[in-house]
């Protein structure tokens, strides 16, 4: 009678499997595989080896704290002659006297998470249970049966494997790019992302049900959207928008997601202070890419926040042009969210593909501060009854804007104003640092028949109404670039479209503003009571904006809002033009010293010229880059006089080869969160 099999050891072949499953950047000390794709293990025996006609092998793969077959968190499967790619299965690849090499495959809809793998070996009626090891299972966008499947290798490299990117900020007329280190493969990040799922309220309330739903990217994306903010739970980030960040870190100071996620873990999952929309969106992108869901960060310029669901943003002004808070509705200069790629079998045909997912806590969705996934195609078509949160996201890119002026007698008078919500919707291009405009994914061209059809479907009656026609028109013009530390001119241009002269009053004002639309203090003003506009002509009225005015009231967003209000005496019309402008920070020059190579010390020389008419104190440069630095590298430098250069050399040892993004930040007492980046090609180590 044959003796019972005795295992000496099991080799999970982490290095080989991780390379085949495109998870080698996580390291080679833990098996990380993607569902729907086979992986290989080798079992070494003491004494005799496996005998196919004598021994029976059965395997158990299980995940979660209460694994069971009904919930799909536990599966028992026998050794067979060939793999079944639609279910958990195992087959022999090679067998000799002392070692058995097995292929194991998970189904393309398996639950993601941490797994244990056991083997039951039975010989002549006697069985022994053998633990083979642990592994992590992720979504697999390379597998055609997976609901996150994406049939484009270049996009998969960008939206799953790339660890850095650009996030767009500023205004639709002056779009800036902010470098960001997503770092989804950095040490410890995968464990943090899995812990994040276990910290959710849904897991705490019903662990079995939560784990059973972890095969569904729709469910996972909603959990991540909720857990990146801390409004309902032990989430990662606390939001703050009042420019008071003394008890934390300014949202603009973050350079990447890695430090945020590690801080959250290291402080016992207490929320990290502070985040704003691009930070929430970037951290969610890191988590979702880490778990295997193709994800990109998207910026919507002139983004509406419709709090009452009527698809109208109403703004109120007094007769001096100051805003009156009568509504919680707002217009953000820009707003950042994510798009995730997945199928939507819960919605029927036509809604697969990119889904908007927004982790910034704005409104509750089914009682929780999360948003999405909302099919981008449904947003474009005005299908606002589709799950999830379509009315809110549709309003962000389509809501109408109405301005009212409150007269001294208390009556509200409608102001003629031309404004478009949802402009220059942007994301980083695949394989390059160019900006891709994806506005057409969200909406049809303005004024088109398709747009009118969508508005009719969404019952956006105000957008369908005839726009008023006025005799005069006011618009705002600015110079090409406005540099921080400099004075500059802006102009209000009034156009008289009639054959008679007109007299009007012009109030032209500049105020600092936060990116979320909160108006600050005045930094320039002109009030002309009897401005004459000749027939069929235009007149330009300049306004000088002075550094010594805006420097004391400017927020870290470097934004100023210009507002021109025109009162036409003859027709009694009130016309309004608004424009937000970005004040540009100085550039950081980055020079790489020597030939960068893997595991070879590399230097970066960074330089910034002080543009301000005063010295800078408490100066520092910081660098960070996925695969380049272990955390952040910081260098404090001496005070910098006006018109002088700040310079430092910082050193790092790249751990990974290929194209990498080195992010640099400069900070001082009066010039903060100035960012730059340089793409660096790291040569692989010679073996």
Coordinates of N, CA, C and O in Angstrom, one line a residue, residues 337-340 353-358 371-376 379 388 393 396 442:
X337 N -12.4 64.3 -11.1 CA -12.9 63.0 -10.7 C -12.2 62.0 -11.5 O -11.2 62.3 -12.2
X338 N -12.6 60.7 -11.4 CA -12.0 59.6 -12.1 C -12.9 59.0 -13.1 O -14.2 59.1 -13.0
X339 N -12.4 58.4 -14.1 CA -13.1 57.5 -15.0 C -12.5 56.1 -14.8 O -11.3 55.9 -14.9
X340 N -13.4 55.1 -14.7 CA -13.0 53.7 -14.6 C -13.6 52.9 -15.8 O -14.8 53.2 -16.1
X353 N -18.0 50.6 -20.7 CA -16.9 51.6 -21.0 C -16.6 52.5 -19.9 O -16.6 52.1 -18.7
X354 N -16.2 53.7 -20.2 CA -15.8 54.7 -19.1 C -17.0 55.0 -18.2 O -18.1 55.3 -18.7
X355 N -16.7 55.0 -16.9 CA -17.7 55.4 -15.9 C -17.1 56.5 -15.0 O -16.0 56.3 -14.5
X356 N -17.8 57.5 -14.7 CA -17.4 58.6 -13.9 C -17.5 58.2 -12.4 O -18.6 57.7 -12.0
X357 N -16.5 58.3 -11.7 CA -16.4 57.9 -10.2 C -15.8 59.1 -9.5 O -14.7 59.5 -9.8
X358 N -16.5 59.7 -8.5 CA -16.0 60.9 -7.9 C -15.9 60.7 -6.4 O -17.0 60.6 -5.7
X371 N -19.9 58.8 -5.2 CA -20.5 59.2 -6.5 C -20.1 58.3 -7.6 O -18.9 58.1 -7.8
X372 N -21.1 57.7 -8.3 CA -20.8 56.8 -9.4 C -20.7 55.4 -8.9 O -21.0 55.0 -7.8
X373 N -20.4 54.5 -9.9 CA -20.0 54.8 -11.3 C -21.2 55.2 -12.2 O -22.2 54.6 -12.2
X374 N -21.0 56.4 -12.9 CA -22.0 56.9 -13.8 C -21.5 56.7 -15.2 O -20.4 57.3 -15.6
X375 N -22.2 56.0 -16.1 CA -21.7 55.7 -17.4 C -21.6 57.1 -18.2 O -22.5 57.9 -18.3
X376 N -20.4 57.3 -18.7 CA -20.2 58.6 -19.5 C -21.1 58.6 -20.7 O -21.6 59.7 -21.0
X379 N -24.4 60.0 -19.5 CA -24.3 61.5 -19.3 C -24.4 62.2 -20.6 O -25.2 63.2 -20.7
X388 N -25.1 55.2 -11.6 CA -25.5 55.8 -10.3 C -25.2 57.3 -10.4 O -24.3 57.7 -11.1
X393 N -24.0 64.3 -11.9 CA -22.8 64.4 -12.8 C -23.3 65.1 -14.1 O -22.5 65.9 -14.6
X396 N -23.1 68.7 -13.5 CA -21.7 69.2 -13.5 C -21.2 69.7 -14.8 O -20.4 70.6 -14.9
X442 N -18.7 63.6 -23.1 CA -19.7 64.0 -22.2 C -20.9 64.7 -22.7 O -22.0 64.8 -22.1

